[in-house]
Short mmCIF file of C-alpha atoms in Angstrom, two decimals:
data_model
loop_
_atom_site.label_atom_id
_atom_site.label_comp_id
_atom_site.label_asym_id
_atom_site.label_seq_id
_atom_site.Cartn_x
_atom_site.Cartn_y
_atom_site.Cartn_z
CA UNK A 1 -7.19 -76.67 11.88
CA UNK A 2 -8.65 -75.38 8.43
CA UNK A 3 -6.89 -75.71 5.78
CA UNK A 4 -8.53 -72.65 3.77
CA UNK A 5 -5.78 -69.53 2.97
CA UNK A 6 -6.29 -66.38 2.65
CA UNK A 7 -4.62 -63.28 1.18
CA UNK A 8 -4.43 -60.18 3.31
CA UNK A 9 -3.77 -57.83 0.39
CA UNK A 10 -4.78 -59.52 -2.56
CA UNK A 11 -4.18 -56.76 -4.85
CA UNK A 12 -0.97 -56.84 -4.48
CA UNK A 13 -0.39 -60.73 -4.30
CA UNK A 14 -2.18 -61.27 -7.80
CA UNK A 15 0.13 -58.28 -9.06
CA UNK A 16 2.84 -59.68 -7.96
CA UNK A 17 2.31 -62.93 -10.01
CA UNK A 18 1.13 -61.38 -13.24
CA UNK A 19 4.14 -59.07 -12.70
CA UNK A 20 6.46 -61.77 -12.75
CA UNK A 21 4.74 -64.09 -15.76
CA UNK A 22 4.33 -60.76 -18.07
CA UNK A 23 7.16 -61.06 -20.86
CA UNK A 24 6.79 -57.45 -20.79
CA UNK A 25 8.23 -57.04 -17.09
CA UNK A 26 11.96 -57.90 -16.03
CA UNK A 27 10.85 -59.35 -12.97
CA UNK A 28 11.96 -62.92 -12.37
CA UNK A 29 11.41 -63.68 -9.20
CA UNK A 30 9.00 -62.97 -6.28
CA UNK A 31 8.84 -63.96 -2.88
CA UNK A 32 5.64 -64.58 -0.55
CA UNK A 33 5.33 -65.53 3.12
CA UNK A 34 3.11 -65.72 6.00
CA UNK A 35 1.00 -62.92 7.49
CA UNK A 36 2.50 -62.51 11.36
CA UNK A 37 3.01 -65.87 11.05
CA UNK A 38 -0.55 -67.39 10.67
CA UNK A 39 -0.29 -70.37 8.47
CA UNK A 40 -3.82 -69.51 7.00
CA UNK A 41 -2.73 -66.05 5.18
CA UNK A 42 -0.22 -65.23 2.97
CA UNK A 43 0.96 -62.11 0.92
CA UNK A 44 3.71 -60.70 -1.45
CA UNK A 45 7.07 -60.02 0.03
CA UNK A 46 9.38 -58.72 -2.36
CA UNK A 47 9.95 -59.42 -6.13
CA UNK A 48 13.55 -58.80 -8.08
CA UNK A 49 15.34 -58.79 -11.70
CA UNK A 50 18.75 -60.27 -11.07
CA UNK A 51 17.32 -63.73 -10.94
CA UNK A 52 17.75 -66.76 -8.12
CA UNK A 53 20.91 -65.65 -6.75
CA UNK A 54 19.40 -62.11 -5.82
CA UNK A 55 16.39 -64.27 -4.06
CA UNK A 56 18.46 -66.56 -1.69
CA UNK A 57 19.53 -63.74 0.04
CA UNK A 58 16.05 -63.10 1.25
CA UNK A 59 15.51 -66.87 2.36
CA UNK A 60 14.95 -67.25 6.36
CA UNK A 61 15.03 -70.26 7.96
CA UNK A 62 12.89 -69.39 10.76
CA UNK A 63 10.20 -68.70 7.85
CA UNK A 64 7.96 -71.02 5.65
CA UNK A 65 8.58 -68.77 2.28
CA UNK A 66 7.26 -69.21 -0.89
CA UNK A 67 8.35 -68.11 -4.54
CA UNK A 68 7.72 -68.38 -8.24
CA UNK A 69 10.54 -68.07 -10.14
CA UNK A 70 10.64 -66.95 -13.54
CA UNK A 71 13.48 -68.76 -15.82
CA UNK A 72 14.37 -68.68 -19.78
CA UNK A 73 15.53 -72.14 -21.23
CA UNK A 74 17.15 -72.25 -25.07
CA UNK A 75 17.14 -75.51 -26.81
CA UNK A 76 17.36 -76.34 -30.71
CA UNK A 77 17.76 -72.62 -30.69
CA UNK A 78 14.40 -71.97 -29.07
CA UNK A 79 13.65 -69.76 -26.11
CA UNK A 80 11.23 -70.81 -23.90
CA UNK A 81 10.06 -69.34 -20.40
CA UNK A 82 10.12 -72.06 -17.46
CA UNK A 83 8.14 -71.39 -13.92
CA UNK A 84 9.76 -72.64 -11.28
CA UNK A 85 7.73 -72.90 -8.10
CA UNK A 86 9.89 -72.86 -4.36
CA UNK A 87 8.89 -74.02 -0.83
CA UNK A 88 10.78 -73.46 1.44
CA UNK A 89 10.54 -74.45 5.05
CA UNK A 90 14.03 -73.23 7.10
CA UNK A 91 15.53 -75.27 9.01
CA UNK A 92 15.07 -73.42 12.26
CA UNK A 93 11.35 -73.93 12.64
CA UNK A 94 10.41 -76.77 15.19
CA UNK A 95 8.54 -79.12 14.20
CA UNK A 96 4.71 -78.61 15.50
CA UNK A 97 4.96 -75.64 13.68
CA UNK A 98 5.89 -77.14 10.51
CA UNK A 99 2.64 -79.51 10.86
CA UNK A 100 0.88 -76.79 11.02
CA UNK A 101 2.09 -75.14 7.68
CA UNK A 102 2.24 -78.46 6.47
CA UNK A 103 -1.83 -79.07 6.76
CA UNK A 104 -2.33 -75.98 4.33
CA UNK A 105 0.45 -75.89 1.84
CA UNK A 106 -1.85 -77.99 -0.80
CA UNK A 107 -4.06 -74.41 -0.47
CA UNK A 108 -1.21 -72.59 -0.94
CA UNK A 109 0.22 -74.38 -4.10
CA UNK A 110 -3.29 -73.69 -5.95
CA UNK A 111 -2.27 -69.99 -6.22
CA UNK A 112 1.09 -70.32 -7.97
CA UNK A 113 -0.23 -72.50 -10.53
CA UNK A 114 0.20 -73.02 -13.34
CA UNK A 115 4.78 -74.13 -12.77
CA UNK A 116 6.63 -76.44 -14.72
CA UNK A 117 8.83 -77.71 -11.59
CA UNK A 118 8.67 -77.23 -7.93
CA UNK A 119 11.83 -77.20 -5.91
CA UNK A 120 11.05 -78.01 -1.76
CA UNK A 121 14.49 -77.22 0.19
CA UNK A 122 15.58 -75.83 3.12
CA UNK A 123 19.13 -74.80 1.45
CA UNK A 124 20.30 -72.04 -0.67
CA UNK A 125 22.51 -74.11 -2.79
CA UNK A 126 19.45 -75.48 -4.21
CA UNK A 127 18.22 -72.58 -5.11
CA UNK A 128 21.24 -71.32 -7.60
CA UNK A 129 20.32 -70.44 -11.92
CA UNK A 130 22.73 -73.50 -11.95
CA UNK A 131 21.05 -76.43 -9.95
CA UNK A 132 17.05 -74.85 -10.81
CA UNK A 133 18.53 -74.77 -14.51
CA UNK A 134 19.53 -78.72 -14.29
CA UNK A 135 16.32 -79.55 -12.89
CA UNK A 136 14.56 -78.08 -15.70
CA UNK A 137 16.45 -79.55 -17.93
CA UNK A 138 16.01 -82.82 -16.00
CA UNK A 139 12.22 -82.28 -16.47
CA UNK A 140 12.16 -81.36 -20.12
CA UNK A 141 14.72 -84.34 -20.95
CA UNK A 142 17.00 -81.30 -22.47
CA UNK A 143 19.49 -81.55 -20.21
CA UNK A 144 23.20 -83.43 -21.66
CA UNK A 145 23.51 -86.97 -21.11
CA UNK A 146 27.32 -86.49 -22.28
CA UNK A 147 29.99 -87.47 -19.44
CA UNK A 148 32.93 -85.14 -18.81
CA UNK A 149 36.32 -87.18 -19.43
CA UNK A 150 37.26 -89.17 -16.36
CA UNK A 151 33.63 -89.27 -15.09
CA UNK A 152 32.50 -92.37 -16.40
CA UNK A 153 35.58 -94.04 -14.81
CA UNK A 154 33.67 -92.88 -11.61
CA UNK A 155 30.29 -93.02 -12.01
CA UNK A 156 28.50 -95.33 -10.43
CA UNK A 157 26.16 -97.80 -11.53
CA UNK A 158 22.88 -96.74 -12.35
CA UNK A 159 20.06 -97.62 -9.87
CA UNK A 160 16.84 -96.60 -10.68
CA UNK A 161 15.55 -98.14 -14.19
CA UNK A 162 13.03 -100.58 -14.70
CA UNK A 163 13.98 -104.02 -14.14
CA UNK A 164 17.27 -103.18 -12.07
CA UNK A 165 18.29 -106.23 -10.02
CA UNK A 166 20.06 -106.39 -6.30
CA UNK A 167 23.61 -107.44 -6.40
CA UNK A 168 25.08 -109.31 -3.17
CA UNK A 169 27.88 -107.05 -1.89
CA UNK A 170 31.87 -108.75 -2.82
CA UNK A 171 31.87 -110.57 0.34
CA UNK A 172 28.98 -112.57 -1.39
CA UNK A 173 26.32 -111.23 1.56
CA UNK A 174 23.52 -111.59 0.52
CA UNK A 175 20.58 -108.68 1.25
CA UNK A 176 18.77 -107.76 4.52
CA UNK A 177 14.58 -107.96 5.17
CA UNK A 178 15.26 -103.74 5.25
CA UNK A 179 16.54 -101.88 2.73
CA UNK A 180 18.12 -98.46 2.76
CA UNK A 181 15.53 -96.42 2.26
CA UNK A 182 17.96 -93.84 0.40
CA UNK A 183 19.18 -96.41 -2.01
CA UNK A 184 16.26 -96.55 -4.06
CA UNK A 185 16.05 -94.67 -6.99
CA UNK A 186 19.44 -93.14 -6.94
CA UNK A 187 22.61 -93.46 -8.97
CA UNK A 188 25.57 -95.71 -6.91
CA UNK A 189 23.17 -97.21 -4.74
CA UNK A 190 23.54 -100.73 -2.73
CA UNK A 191 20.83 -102.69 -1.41
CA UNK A 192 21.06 -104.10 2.14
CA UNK A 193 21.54 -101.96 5.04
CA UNK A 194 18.74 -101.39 7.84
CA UNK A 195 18.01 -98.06 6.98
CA UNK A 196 18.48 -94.66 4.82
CA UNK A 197 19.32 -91.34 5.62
CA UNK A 198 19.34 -88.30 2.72
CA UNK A 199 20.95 -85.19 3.73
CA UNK A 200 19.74 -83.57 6.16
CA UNK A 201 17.15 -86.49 6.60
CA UNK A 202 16.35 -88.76 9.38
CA UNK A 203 16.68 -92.76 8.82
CA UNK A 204 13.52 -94.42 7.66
CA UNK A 205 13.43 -98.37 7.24
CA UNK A 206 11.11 -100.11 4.60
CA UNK A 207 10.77 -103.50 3.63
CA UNK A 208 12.15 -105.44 1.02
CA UNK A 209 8.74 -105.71 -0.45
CA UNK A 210 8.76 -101.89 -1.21
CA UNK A 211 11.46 -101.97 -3.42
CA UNK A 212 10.44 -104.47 -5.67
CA UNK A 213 7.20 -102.35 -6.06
CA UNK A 214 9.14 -99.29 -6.94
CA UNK A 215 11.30 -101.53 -9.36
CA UNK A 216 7.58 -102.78 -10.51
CA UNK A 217 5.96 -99.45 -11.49
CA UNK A 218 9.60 -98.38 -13.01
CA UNK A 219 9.20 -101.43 -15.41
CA UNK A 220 7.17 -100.68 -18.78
CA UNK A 221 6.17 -104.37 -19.08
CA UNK A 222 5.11 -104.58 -15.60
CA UNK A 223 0.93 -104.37 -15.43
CA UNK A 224 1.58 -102.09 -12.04
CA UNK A 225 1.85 -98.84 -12.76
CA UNK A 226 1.26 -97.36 -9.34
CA UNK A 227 2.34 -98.51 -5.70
CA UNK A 228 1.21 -97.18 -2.63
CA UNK A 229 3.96 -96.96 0.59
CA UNK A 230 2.97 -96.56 4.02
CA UNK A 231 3.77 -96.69 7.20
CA UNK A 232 3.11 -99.85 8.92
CA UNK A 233 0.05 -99.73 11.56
CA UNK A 234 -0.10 -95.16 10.30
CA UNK A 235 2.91 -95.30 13.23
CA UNK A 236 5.85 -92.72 11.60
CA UNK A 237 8.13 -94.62 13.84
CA UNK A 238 7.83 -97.85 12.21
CA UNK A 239 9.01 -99.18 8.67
CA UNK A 240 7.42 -98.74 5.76
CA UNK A 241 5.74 -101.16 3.99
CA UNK A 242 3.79 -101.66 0.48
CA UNK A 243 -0.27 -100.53 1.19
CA UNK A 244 -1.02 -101.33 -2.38
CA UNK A 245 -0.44 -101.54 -6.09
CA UNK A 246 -2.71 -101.30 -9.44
CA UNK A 247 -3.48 -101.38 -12.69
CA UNK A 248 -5.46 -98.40 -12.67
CA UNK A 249 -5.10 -94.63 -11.02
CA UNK A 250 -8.30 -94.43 -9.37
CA UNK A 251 -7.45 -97.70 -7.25
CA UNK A 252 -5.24 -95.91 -4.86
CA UNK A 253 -7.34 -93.36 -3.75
CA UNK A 254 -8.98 -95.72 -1.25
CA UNK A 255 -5.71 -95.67 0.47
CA UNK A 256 -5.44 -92.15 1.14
CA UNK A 257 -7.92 -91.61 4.10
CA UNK A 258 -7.98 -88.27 6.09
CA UNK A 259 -5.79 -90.00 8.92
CA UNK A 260 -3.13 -91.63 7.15
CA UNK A 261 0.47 -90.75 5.25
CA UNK A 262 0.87 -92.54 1.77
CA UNK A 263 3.49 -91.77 -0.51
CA UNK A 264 2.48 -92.67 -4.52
CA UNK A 265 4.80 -93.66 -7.79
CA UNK A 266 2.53 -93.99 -10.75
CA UNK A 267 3.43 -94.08 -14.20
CA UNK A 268 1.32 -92.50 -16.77
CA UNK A 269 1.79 -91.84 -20.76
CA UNK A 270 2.01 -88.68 -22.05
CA UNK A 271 1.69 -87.91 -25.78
CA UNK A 272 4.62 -85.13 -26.89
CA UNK A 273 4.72 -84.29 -30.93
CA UNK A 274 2.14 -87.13 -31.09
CA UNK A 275 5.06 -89.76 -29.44
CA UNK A 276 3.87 -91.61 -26.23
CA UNK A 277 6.26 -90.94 -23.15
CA UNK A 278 6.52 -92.67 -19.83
CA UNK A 279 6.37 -90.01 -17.23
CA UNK A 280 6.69 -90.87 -13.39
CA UNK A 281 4.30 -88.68 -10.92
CA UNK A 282 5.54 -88.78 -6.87
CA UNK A 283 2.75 -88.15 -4.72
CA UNK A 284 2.72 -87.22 -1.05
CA UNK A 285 -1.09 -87.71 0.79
CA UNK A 286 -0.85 -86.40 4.43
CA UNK A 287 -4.38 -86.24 5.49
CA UNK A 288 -6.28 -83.60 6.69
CA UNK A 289 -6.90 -85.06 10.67
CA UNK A 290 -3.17 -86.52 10.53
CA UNK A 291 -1.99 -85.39 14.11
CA UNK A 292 0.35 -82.47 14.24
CA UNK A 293 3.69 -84.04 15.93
CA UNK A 294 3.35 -86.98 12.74
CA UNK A 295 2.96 -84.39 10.14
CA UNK A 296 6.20 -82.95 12.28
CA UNK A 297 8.31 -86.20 12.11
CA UNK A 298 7.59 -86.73 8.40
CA UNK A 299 9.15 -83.84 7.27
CA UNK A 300 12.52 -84.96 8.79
CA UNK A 301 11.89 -87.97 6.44
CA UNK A 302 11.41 -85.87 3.57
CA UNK A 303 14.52 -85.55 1.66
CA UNK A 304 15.29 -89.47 2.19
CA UNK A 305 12.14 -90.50 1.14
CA UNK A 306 12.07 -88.79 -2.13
CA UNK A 307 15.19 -90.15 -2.82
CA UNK A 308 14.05 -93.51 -3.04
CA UNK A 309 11.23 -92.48 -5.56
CA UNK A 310 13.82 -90.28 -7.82
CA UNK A 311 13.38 -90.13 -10.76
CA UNK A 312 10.07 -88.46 -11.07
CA UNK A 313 8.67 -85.58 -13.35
CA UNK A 314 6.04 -83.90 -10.89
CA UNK A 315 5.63 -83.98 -7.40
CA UNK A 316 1.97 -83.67 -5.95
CA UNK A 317 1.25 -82.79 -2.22
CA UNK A 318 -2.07 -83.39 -1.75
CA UNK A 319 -4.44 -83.38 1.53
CA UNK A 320 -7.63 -83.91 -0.30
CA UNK A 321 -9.15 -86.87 -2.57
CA UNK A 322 -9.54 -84.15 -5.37
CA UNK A 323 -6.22 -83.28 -5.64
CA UNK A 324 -5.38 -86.80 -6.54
CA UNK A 325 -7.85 -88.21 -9.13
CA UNK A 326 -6.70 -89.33 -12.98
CA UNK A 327 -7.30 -85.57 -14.60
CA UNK A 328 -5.75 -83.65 -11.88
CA UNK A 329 -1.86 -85.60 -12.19
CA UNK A 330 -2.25 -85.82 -15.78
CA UNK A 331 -2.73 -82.02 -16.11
CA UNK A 332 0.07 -81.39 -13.46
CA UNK A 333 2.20 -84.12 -15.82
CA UNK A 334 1.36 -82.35 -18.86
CA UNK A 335 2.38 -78.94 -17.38
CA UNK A 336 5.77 -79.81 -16.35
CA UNK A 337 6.78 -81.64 -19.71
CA UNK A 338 4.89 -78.87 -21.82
CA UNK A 339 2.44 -80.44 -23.88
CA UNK A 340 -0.48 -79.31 -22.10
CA UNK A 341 -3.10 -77.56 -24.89
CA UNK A 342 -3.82 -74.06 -23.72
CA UNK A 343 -6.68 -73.69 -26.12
CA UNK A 344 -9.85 -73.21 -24.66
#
């Protein structure tokens, strides 16, 4: 199946998007979809002023949808304008068919660049001003760190930073060979159960090897700063296990051959008003001659998967070694955070 997209009426598609990024229009969101249904074309829906909540109402989920939304974010008493690029894949399409759209979505993405985020969800309440606002905020590092009164009494212990250590539960058990896969990376989470489940999700086991890895790359003194996850033997019904880890960006690329799934943490530097910042890129590879019904199963294990890699700043779908070398995350990195030069 190719992997090449085109646009029935592309007139009206690029109008669409310059519409929509013109500070001149009111437009702030549009909406794209597939032509009858062919995952190789797409085209311009429908575009609207009264922001996300006016969208949702258009969302389908018997329809792979696609839209760029246009958002305004004030901080230190600056107004900037944030892009906010949605996939959407509704819940009601079986699974061969989301393979299919899932072989040329990394086509697909190339025409909404340039975004700062990218939200993938099959549910409206992730698609409100309020959550896409707190995941721009997220990304810029804007967002309040401040607890409301009686929510630190509650909150749970933080799992994700660098150098984070398991805990045996209070009966003094100590951890299993499999970890929950949705315990990684998240706030609250415990280590030892057989396997995770996000919402909406299907359970995926790992080994214990992978979370060390994670913890490795997370860890600023650690040499890694990428690992490589995979399923063990490419078989989406097994556990998966660590493929790799490095020193250097290019070494993972190996990995990702036109057959397999790997799923990437690496952790780069970005420079902001000249101070270095760790940033954390997530990247999915689902090769081009992965078989249909695999490309189907992995989706289920989408939203528990990322969980166990949250927090990261930009998430990268590729299908092709290009879309994965050193220049290519670093200007998706610098995009999202904003200190990308525009100067040609």
């Amino acid at each position: 199946m190719s992997t090449d997209v085109s646009l029935p009426d592309e007139d009206s598609f690029r109008s669409a998007i310059a519409d929509l990024r013109s500070d001149a229009s009111p437009t702030n969101w549009a909406l794209f979809g597939h032509w009858d249904d062919n995952p190789n074309e797409i085209y311009f829906i429908t575009s609207g002023t009264a922001g996300p909540e006016e969208m949702m109402g258009r969302m389908d989920d018997a329809r792979v949808l696609y839209a760029l939304v246009r958002m305004e974010e004030t901080f230190d008493m600056s107004t900037t304008v944030k892009f906010v690029y949605v996939h959407w894949v509704g819940k009601d399409i079986p699974y061969v068919r989301k393979g299919k759209y899932g072989v040329v979505h990394g086509s697909i993405e190339e025409y909404f660049n340039p975004y700062h985020i990218s939200i993938d969800t099959d549910n409206t309440d992730e698609l409100t001003t309020e959550y896409i606002m707190s995941k721009i905020q997220e990304n810029t590092g804007t967002k309040s760190k401040v607890l409301e009164a009686g929510e630190s009494r509650n909150r749970p212990e933080r799992g994700f930073t660098s150098g984070t250590t398991t805990k045996a539960d209070k009966t003094g058990a100590t951890p299993t060979k499999s970890a929950n896969l949705g315990s990684l990376g998240r706030q609250g989470s415990s280590f030892g159960g057989v396997g995770g489940q996000a919402k909406g999700g299907a359970i995926v086991n790992i080994e214990e090897e992978v979370t060390a890895a994670i913890r490795d790359v997370r860890d600023d003194s650690h040499k890694s700063i990428w690992c490589a996850i995979g399923y063990r033997d490419n078989n989406v019904k097994n556990p998966l296990i660590v493929l790799g880890t490095g020193e250097d960006v290019e070494e993972f690329k190996p990995l990702c051959e036109d057959d397999v799934i790997v799923y990437v943490l690496i952790r780069v530097t970005d420079i902001v008003d000249d101070i270095p910042t760790v940033k954390f890129a997530y990247v999915q590879w689902v090769g081009e001659n992965v078989k249909p019904m695999s490309r189907a199963k992995i989706s289920t294990h989408k939203g528990t998967i990322e969980q166990a890699f949250y927090p990261f700043h930009v998430n990268i779908y590729a299908t092709v070694s290009s879309e994965i070398n050193t220049r290519v995350i670093m200007d998706k990195v610098q995009s999202a955070s904003g200190s990308k030069s525009h100067v040609r």
